[in-house]
Amino acid sequence: METVSAQKRKTTASEPSPSLPLYRSAPELEVSLDDFELYAIDRLRVLKAMSDGLSRGKKPDEIGALVTELWKEHMQHPNPSDVMNKDIISHFVLRLVYCRTEDLRKWFLSMETTLFRHRFRLESLEVQRMLMSEFKLPFKALSNSEFEAVKEKLGQVARSINQPLPTVDSTIFKVPFEEVPELVAGRRVYMLKGDAYVAMNQVASLVVTQFRSHLSKALVLTNRKWTSMIQEQEKDRLTPIVEALSSSYLGPDYSQPKEYAEISIKDIDRVANSSFPLCMRHLFDKLREEHHLKHGGRMQLGLFLKGVGLKLDDALAFWRVEFSKKVGTEKFDKEYSYNIRHNYGKEGKRTDYTPYSCQRIITSTPGVGDHHGCPYRHFSEENLRAALSKMGVSSRTADDVMDKVRHRHYQLACTLTFEAIHSCSCDAGINHPNQYFTESQKILQQRSQAAE
Amino acid sequence: MTDKGNNGVDEMQVDVYTHEQRKKGSIPEGFNADYLKLYYAKLFPHVEIFKWMSYGNDGKHPARDTSYFGRREFSFTLDNDVYLRFQSFNSAAELENSIKEKCPFKIDIGPVYSVDPAKRHAYAQAGDNVFKPVERELVFDIDMSDYDDVRYCCSGADVCLSCWPLMTIAIKVIDFTLREDFGFNHILWVYSGRRGVHCWVCDGRARRLNNEQRAAIADYFRVYKGNENSHRKVSLAGPAMHPFISRSYADVLKLFFEEKLLCGQELLSTEERFQMILDMIPDESISGQLQERWKASWRPSMSKEDINIVRWGQLKHILQSGKQKAPVLRRCVEEIVFTYTYPRLDMEVTKHMNHLLKAPFCVHPKTGRVCVPIDPEHCEDFDPTSVPSLAELLEELNMAGSSNADSGWEGTSLAKSVSFFKSSFLQPLLKSCKVEMESKYNDAKIQEMKNSMSW
Ligand code: SF4
Ligand SMILES: [Zn+2]
């Protein structure tokens, strides 16, 4: 049987070894080409199911449970001593698969990081400490006297986030705030002079940041190696497998309009009325009403319209008509058109030009004066009810919708609305505003054909 | 009725002013390309801006980065609304000449890129991501028009002395937190020329933050949860407030609310206004009770005390009295104060490295006022209505006359601003840049020694 081997990885047998590898270097393991592929597919199953869960707007603890379940289902091995190997090999194979474009890297990085975060949380405190030291984080725990000096503030933070009060025995790390952005963002740490005070039960965030940045750099390196040598050297063995694996990637891509595509400006009001999900309808109405949208709204609606099939020239014309009523044509051409062209990849770097998914919209945080976001999540009950009734949703259905909203199932709420408006079921559920649009158009076209 | 009175006074003052002006044989208020040309020729502190943007890399230190200033993006908005992005300059003279020649109505400052932004196309072919921002001050942009739902004196682009305290609050809260919580030292506050303020955090550590870290800082400051589509604007739920939140409340917000805004904006004087506040109380029996009382009590009160203060006292009493067990109710007073005072940031500006921000000392084309620095330690004293305007400055320049033609801003009312910029911001900044450079140099030397011995 043909085998593949890579470099060395040390393991010391005597220590209580964590079941969570850090994937710091490629393993020296003999593995058959079949396993090479099978392991990778199993891991991919885990990552994809996670990705689906995230895009359905699942909360962190739900994702945690999902991860545990998925891991059990796909990542076991009949031979216990091979469990770890499977974990490591599959990770490194997928690195090859997902190193090759910015988008692939981004997806892989975020899924592996999420996976790591949840697995890290499941480890015992002792193992967590060990993993931390493996990363060689240069952070020391507070001494008793240091602790006393900030005790009161630490207690205040702990109470503000419903955490147990720290005591002298608690381990608290003082780290540069740059290392724990997510804790800073949520005001989950006490901050003093540029240092964040991180409790032991929060170090996941710290380690995850490290994990993420290591992996991010590694992926770029892998990409370089891949294009400079591996791809050619392995063109008869690994390359075909890697390529096959990568095409089984992600769900549908809405950045390019699909079969029902190409709408023109004159149709836009009609389709907005019939087939836009509430988030886009709201932006659309606000734009017509105020002739202006702030950045977040322009992005959310603009990329959606691109996905719907509005051509660049039409998009420019569409936005210009509205904005010029408020800011004048010149200002529009000067300050806003760049942005729109950029979304279509005509100017600047083409970084983020795919239409936003529901997950992204739901987790966005619109501020004062913003109209983007997901109405199911971001509207008050009263405003949401009004918006629903404007869409023609009966008050009985609206009750059902509100019920979903209260349980924070925003996409299900949106799905119910879809079903009510189109009076037919939508089993797949709504995951993406462009999917909402496409499904809606499909149904309407079938109906109009049937009517002919 | 107070409005009318004010107008009368304004007109009078304007009259007097023009009269005086005529006496001096002088320059009418306004803004135009000719004024601006003179301003850039005589007054604009080119050298200081260059020094700042060089961060010590223009000196002689062996660890300096000679390409640093040249990789900074400037962008100019010209008279005819032409917008020039990705301008870059290799020296103070180049910058100064270009400004004088193009006479931009607005100068924006962008990030320092990995390569000279003017040559970005040449690198674009070379492969992915060569051209990207690598350094950028951490910036904040606060705009009075975002406060329109909590001020009654003016709206949109207008500001006056009774709403300006909102900006003072923003400066105080943000400045102190950046220093105390984040440990930053080199912070520049600038009047945006019309209706807001900008903040530039220039510490090396701040300039090197990535987008995720910038977003984290922006979110640290976020207390507004919803937008106009949801009722509750500020939510301070939870059994306690984070130290930053409670400190901001106790040290700044509460004081300004009770001493400036409550009466200055007459927040509880009319039914429409007090209803907005009552709507924020989650218990309808309480808000109903207050509403009834306030609706009934509209007789020119027996006490001389201001009606706003009286009502606020009643509201606080009822919500904070021992009887109220529910924490949501006790927290409600704070939530009201936050809603009416807490800084409203334009988050996007802070979150992204490559956002452009108007340079200090530009002149606002609509008001003709100079974007002068604001001293955060004395920001209460800052008066946007008395910021030097282009016409005034040129007038002063005329008065100083031909006696010493090259004195520039010295002797004009811009002098105070420029010397504040130099002594309170630029000098300490450059000093710390030098220290940073020195230690970088020493580290590199040590590393070199190690390398040379490691063969
Ligand atoms: S669930 Fe998705 S499609 Fe529906 S409104 Fe929210 S973001 Fe839009
Ligand atoms: Zn005002």
Coordinates of N, CA and C in Angstrom, one line a residue, chain A residues 192 229 261 268 346:
Chain A
L192 N -6.7 47.8 32.9 CA -5.9 48.8 33.5 C -4.7 49.1 32.7
M229 N 6.1 23.9 -4.7 CA 6.6 22.5 -4.9 C 5.6 21.4 -4.8
A261 N -31.4 34.9 -12.6 CA -30.7 36.2 -12.4 C -31.1 37.3 -13.5
I268 N -37.1 46.5 -10.3 CA -36.6 46.4 -9.0 C -37.7 46.5 -7.9
K346 N -14.6 46.3 -9.0 CA -14.0 47.1 -10.1 C -12.9 48.0 -9.5

